[in-house]
Amino acid sequence: MQRKSFSSMQCPIARSLERVGEWWSILILRDAFFGLTRFDEFQKSLDIAPNMLTRRLNALVEEGLLERHLYCEKPPRYEYRLTQRGRDFRPVLLALLTWGNKHFCPEGESIVLLDAQTGQNADPVLVDAVTGKYINEKGYIIGAGPAADETTLQRVAGAVAK
Amino acid sequence: MQRKSFSSMQCPIARSLERVGEWWSILILRDAFFGLTRFDEFQKSLDIAPNMLTRRLNALVEEGLLERHLYCEKPPRYEYRLTQRGRDFRPVLLALLTWGNKHFCPEGESIVLLDAQTGQNADPVLVDAVTGKYINEKGYIIGAGPAADETTLQRVAGAVAK
């Protein structure tokens, strides 16, 4: 399916989706946080066609989420490491993890987030770093930022009026 | 492109991705949080082909993220409202919003999250509700849960060993 480009839209969610491209990209990033770096490791983990994996890895490098490092000269072999931009994606993965565990694991949790110090299960929630308050639907609303164009302003105004 | 089903995998991230299906689904959920409920509203907002929108809306209803409500009997017209499962997706959207604003809005932010009481910009971060600690990479690690099978256990063990 041809997908239209979202990058021209002002919405930062649409722009983010444009960058992570396909589900495969999100699963590659997940595996990168698991410590995988090499083509063969990703391929084995994801059971993905090599040409598809090559495409997705190249896209993630182009978008600045992964960096390519030569680890063997003859033959040339590269490993893929998360950049800071890639690392900053972790909260998205943890939010997906939390949602998946809550709603789609009727047999119990298989993968969990643990406090490294205590080994206790963590319960990740969004908090406003400015005030320390929990971010719930009533307390926090979407608004227009300084770069909002007319379309975005209308969209936000419509949302507030609802 | 035929996508393989991730739902047989134990990973809750893969299962979540299976449920939100396509980028369109995430943008429809985003618009639902903006207060849109009707077919025409989604279509106008997303500039999406009607048959594609019908498919995505039906999938979101089947997965229990949206509920269909009759708002007009003749002709029959439905609106789509977020279920609790759909509402629980909000932290994923806000994490995508935060990441997009940080990395892909060089001209400045167009859409922001605001404290509804004060109107101040919020800075959403993940915190462990159990301890109140910030969830950073060193302090919180992925572990196996009680339902983990052999493959998942190996995967987690490999990640910890890295």
PDB file of C-alpha atoms in Angstrom, chain B residues 5-137:
ATOM      1  CA  SER B   5       0.952 -11.766  12.554  1.00  0.00           C
ATOM      2  CA  PHE B   6       2.734 -10.679  15.700  1.00  0.00           C
ATOM      3  CA  SER B   7      -0.061 -11.802  17.978  1.00  0.00           C
ATOM      4  CA  SER B   8       1.396 -15.267  18.441  1.00  0.00           C
ATOM      5  CA  MET B   9       4.530 -13.661  19.884  1.00  0.00           C
ATOM      6  CA  GLN B  10       4.595 -13.213  23.619  1.00  0.00           C
ATOM      7  CA  CYS B  11       5.993  -9.707  23.462  1.00  0.00           C
ATOM      8  CA  PRO B  12       3.367  -7.183  24.604  1.00  0.00           C
ATOM      9  CA  ILE B  13       4.830  -4.551  22.273  1.00  0.00           C
ATOM     10  CA  ALA B  14       4.307  -6.856  19.276  1.00  0.00           C
ATOM     11  CA  ARG B  15       0.790  -7.612  20.464  1.00  0.00           C
ATOM     12  CA  SER B  16       0.024  -3.927  20.833  1.00  0.00           C
ATOM     13  CA  LEU B  17       1.271  -3.237  17.325  1.00  0.00           C
ATOM     14  CA  GLU B  18      -0.914  -6.038  16.037  1.00  0.00           C
ATOM     15  CA  ARG B  19      -3.930  -4.271  17.531  1.00  0.00           C
ATOM     16  CA  VAL B  20      -3.345  -0.756  16.316  1.00  0.00           C
ATOM     17  CA  GLY B  21      -2.688  -2.308  12.906  1.00  0.00           C
ATOM     18  CA  GLU B  22      -1.584   0.587  10.744  1.00  0.00           C
ATOM     19  CA  TRP B  23      -0.454   4.185  11.093  1.00  0.00           C
ATOM     20  CA  TRP B  24      -3.982   5.178  10.144  1.00  0.00           C
ATOM     21  CA  SER B  25      -5.263   3.500  13.280  1.00  0.00           C
ATOM     22  CA  ILE B  26      -2.981   5.573  15.481  1.00  0.00           C
ATOM     23  CA  LEU B  27      -4.022   8.771  13.720  1.00  0.00           C
ATOM     24  CA  ILE B  28      -7.697   7.826  14.077  1.00  0.00           C
ATOM     25  CA  LEU B  29      -7.136   7.286  17.807  1.00  0.00           C
ATOM     26  CA  ARG B  30      -5.343  10.620  17.988  1.00  0.00           C
ATOM     27  CA  ASP B  31      -8.338  12.300  16.337  1.00  0.00           C
ATOM     28  CA  ALA B  32     -10.718  10.474  18.682  1.00  0.00           C
ATOM     29  CA  PHE B  33      -8.827  12.057  21.601  1.00  0.00           C
ATOM     30  CA  PHE B  34      -9.281  15.365  19.773  1.00  0.00           C
ATOM     31  CA  GLY B  35     -13.007  14.754  20.117  1.00  0.00           C
ATOM     32  CA  LEU B  36     -13.838  13.543  16.615  1.00  0.00           C
ATOM     33  CA  THR B  37     -16.502  10.825  16.534  1.00  0.00           C
ATOM     34  CA  ARG B  38     -18.087  10.770  13.074  1.00  0.00           C
ATOM     35  CA  PHE B  39     -17.005   9.177   9.825  1.00  0.00           C
ATOM     36  CA  ASP B  40     -17.059  12.478   7.957  1.00  0.00           C
ATOM     37  CA  GLU B  41     -14.990  14.185  10.631  1.00  0.00           C
ATOM     38  CA  PHE B  42     -12.287  11.528  10.503  1.00  0.00           C
ATOM     39  CA  GLN B  43     -12.305  11.571   6.725  1.00  0.00           C
ATOM     40  CA  LYS B  44     -11.918  15.332   6.564  1.00  0.00           C
ATOM     41  CA  SER B  45      -9.190  15.359   9.177  1.00  0.00           C
ATOM     42  CA  LEU B  46      -7.148  12.530   7.700  1.00  0.00           C
ATOM     43  CA  ASP B  47      -7.876  12.923   3.976  1.00  0.00           C
ATOM     44  CA  ILE B  48      -8.170   9.146   3.844  1.00  0.00           C
ATOM     45  CA  ALA B  49     -10.014   7.031   1.250  1.00  0.00           C
ATOM     46  CA  PRO B  50     -13.495   6.079   2.537  1.00  0.00           C
ATOM     47  CA  ASN B  51     -12.996   2.320   2.086  1.00  0.00           C
ATOM     48  CA  MET B  52      -9.709   2.492   3.991  1.00  0.00           C
ATOM     49  CA  LEU B  53     -11.329   4.539   6.792  1.00  0.00           C
ATOM     50  CA  THR B  54     -14.201   2.031   7.004  1.00  0.00           C
ATOM     51  CA  ARG B  55     -11.703  -0.818   7.306  1.00  0.00           C
ATOM     52  CA  ARG B  56      -9.625   0.882   9.972  1.00  0.00           C
ATOM     53  CA  LEU B  57     -12.673   1.940  12.016  1.00  0.00           C
ATOM     54  CA  ASN B  58     -14.116  -1.580  11.847  1.00  0.00           C
ATOM     55  CA  ALA B  59     -10.784  -3.037  12.964  1.00  0.00           C
ATOM     56  CA  LEU B  60     -10.589  -0.613  15.908  1.00  0.00           C
ATOM     57  CA  VAL B  61     -14.147  -1.586  16.918  1.00  0.00           C
ATOM     58  CA  GLU B  62     -13.300  -5.304  16.632  1.00  0.00           C
ATOM     59  CA  GLU B  63     -10.201  -4.846  18.762  1.00  0.00           C
ATOM     60  CA  GLY B  64     -12.264  -3.071  21.408  1.00  0.00           C
ATOM     61  CA  LEU B  65     -10.642   0.352  21.123  1.00  0.00           C
ATOM     62  CA  LEU B  66     -13.703   2.134  19.732  1.00  0.00           C
ATOM     63  CA  GLU B  67     -17.419   1.582  20.244  1.00  0.00           C
ATOM     64  CA  ARG B  68     -20.088   2.219  17.623  1.00  0.00           C
ATOM     65  CA  HIS B  69     -23.141   4.215  18.696  1.00  0.00           C
ATOM     66  CA  LEU B  70     -26.205   4.893  16.542  1.00  0.00           C
ATOM     67  CA  TYR B  71     -26.860   8.636  16.526  1.00  0.00           C
ATOM     68  CA  CYS B  72     -29.328   8.799  13.640  1.00  0.00           C
ATOM     69  CA  GLU B  73     -31.885   6.133  12.751  1.00  0.00           C
ATOM     70  CA  LYS B  74     -32.934   7.132   9.235  1.00  0.00           C
ATOM     71  CA  PRO B  75     -30.561   6.798   7.551  1.00  0.00           C
ATOM     72  CA  PRO B  76     -28.610   4.800  10.124  1.00  0.00           C
ATOM     73  CA  ARG B  77     -25.525   6.769  11.194  1.00  0.00           C
ATOM     74  CA  TYR B  78     -22.960   5.781  13.765  1.00  0.00           C
ATOM     75  CA  GLU B  79     -20.439   7.585  15.810  1.00  0.00           C
ATOM     76  CA  TYR B  80     -17.285   6.096  17.215  1.00  0.00           C
ATOM     77  CA  ARG B  81     -16.310   6.608  20.835  1.00  0.00           C
ATOM     78  CA  LEU B  82     -13.177   5.543  22.668  1.00  0.00           C
ATOM     79  CA  THR B  83     -13.568   2.590  25.012  1.00  0.00           C
ATOM     80  CA  GLN B  84     -11.488   2.291  28.174  1.00  0.00           C
ATOM     81  CA  ARG B  85      -8.989   0.202  26.196  1.00  0.00           C
ATOM     82  CA  GLY B  86      -8.808   2.993  23.633  1.00  0.00           C
ATOM     83  CA  ARG B  87      -8.407   5.604  26.365  1.00  0.00           C
ATOM     84  CA  ASP B  88      -5.563   3.615  27.872  1.00  0.00           C
ATOM     85  CA  PHE B  89      -3.678   4.164  24.610  1.00  0.00           C
ATOM     86  CA  ARG B  90      -3.247   7.854  25.410  1.00  0.00           C
ATOM     87  CA  PRO B  91       0.202   7.511  27.052  1.00  0.00           C
ATOM     88  CA  VAL B  92       1.501   5.966  23.798  1.00  0.00           C
ATOM     89  CA  LEU B  93       0.224   8.974  21.843  1.00  0.00           C
ATOM     90  CA  LEU B  94       1.701  11.404  24.350  1.00  0.00           C
ATOM     91  CA  ALA B  95       5.052   9.598  24.227  1.00  0.00           C
ATOM     92  CA  LEU B  96       4.974   9.885  20.408  1.00  0.00           C
ATOM     93  CA  LEU B  97       4.020  13.562  20.734  1.00  0.00           C
ATOM     94  CA  THR B  98       6.938  14.236  23.068  1.00  0.00           C
ATOM     95  CA  TRP B  99       9.425  12.387  20.875  1.00  0.00           C
ATOM     96  CA  GLY B 100       8.163  14.101  17.714  1.00  0.00           C
ATOM     97  CA  ASN B 101       8.340  17.542  19.294  1.00  0.00           C
ATOM     98  CA  LYS B 102      11.868  16.931  20.524  1.00  0.00           C
ATOM     99  CA  HIS B 103      13.311  15.556  17.294  1.00  0.00           C
ATOM    100  CA  PHE B 104      11.217  16.437  14.283  1.00  0.00           C
ATOM    101  CA  CYS B 105       9.913  19.962  14.738  1.00  0.00           C
ATOM    102  CA  PRO B 106      12.893  22.170  13.849  1.00  0.00           C
ATOM    103  CA  GLU B 107      10.591  25.131  13.183  1.00  0.00           C
ATOM    104  CA  GLY B 108       9.165  24.966  16.713  1.00  0.00           C
ATOM    105  CA  GLU B 109       6.299  23.121  18.337  1.00  0.00           C
ATOM    106  CA  SER B 110       2.841  23.238  16.757  1.00  0.00           C
ATOM    107  CA  ILE B 111       0.987  20.893  19.093  1.00  0.00           C
ATOM    108  CA  VAL B 112       1.786  20.761  22.778  1.00  0.00           C
ATOM    109  CA  LEU B 113       0.461  19.261  25.977  1.00  0.00           C
ATOM    110  CA  LEU B 114      -0.774  21.809  28.495  1.00  0.00           C
ATOM    111  CA  ASP B 115      -1.631  21.703  32.166  1.00  0.00           C
ATOM    112  CA  ALA B 116      -5.385  22.391  31.986  1.00  0.00           C
ATOM    113  CA  GLN B 117      -5.338  24.355  35.251  1.00  0.00           C
ATOM    114  CA  THR B 118      -2.394  26.635  34.620  1.00  0.00           C
ATOM    115  CA  GLY B 119      -2.058  26.561  30.817  1.00  0.00           C
ATOM    116  CA  GLN B 120       1.653  25.845  31.256  1.00  0.00           C
ATOM    117  CA  ASN B 121       3.486  23.505  28.903  1.00  0.00           C
ATOM    118  CA  ALA B 122       3.782  20.029  30.351  1.00  0.00           C
ATOM    119  CA  ASP B 123       6.862  17.843  30.078  1.00  0.00           C
ATOM    120  CA  PRO B 124       5.616  14.223  30.069  1.00  0.00           C
ATOM    121  CA  VAL B 125       8.092  11.730  31.514  1.00  0.00           C
ATOM    122  CA  LEU B 126       7.682   8.137  32.617  1.00  0.00           C
ATOM    123  CA  VAL B 127       7.770   7.508  36.331  1.00  0.00           C
ATOM    124  CA  ASP B 128       7.413   4.261  38.256  1.00  0.00           C
ATOM    125  CA  ALA B 129       4.113   4.631  40.121  1.00  0.00           C
ATOM    126  CA  VAL B 130       5.369   2.160  42.736  1.00  0.00           C
ATOM    127  CA  THR B 131       8.404   4.189  43.825  1.00  0.00           C
ATOM    128  CA  GLY B 132       7.973   7.568  42.142  1.00  0.00           C
ATOM    129  CA  LYS B 133      11.393   7.233  40.470  1.00  0.00           C
ATOM    130  CA  TYR B 134      12.078   8.404  36.922  1.00  0.00           C
ATOM    131  CA  ILE B 135      12.277   5.489  34.506  1.00  0.00           C
ATOM    132  CA  ASN B 136      15.667   5.800  32.872  1.00  0.00           C
ATOM    133  CA  GLU B 137      17.627   3.128  31.019  1.00  0.00           C
TER     134      GLU B 137
END
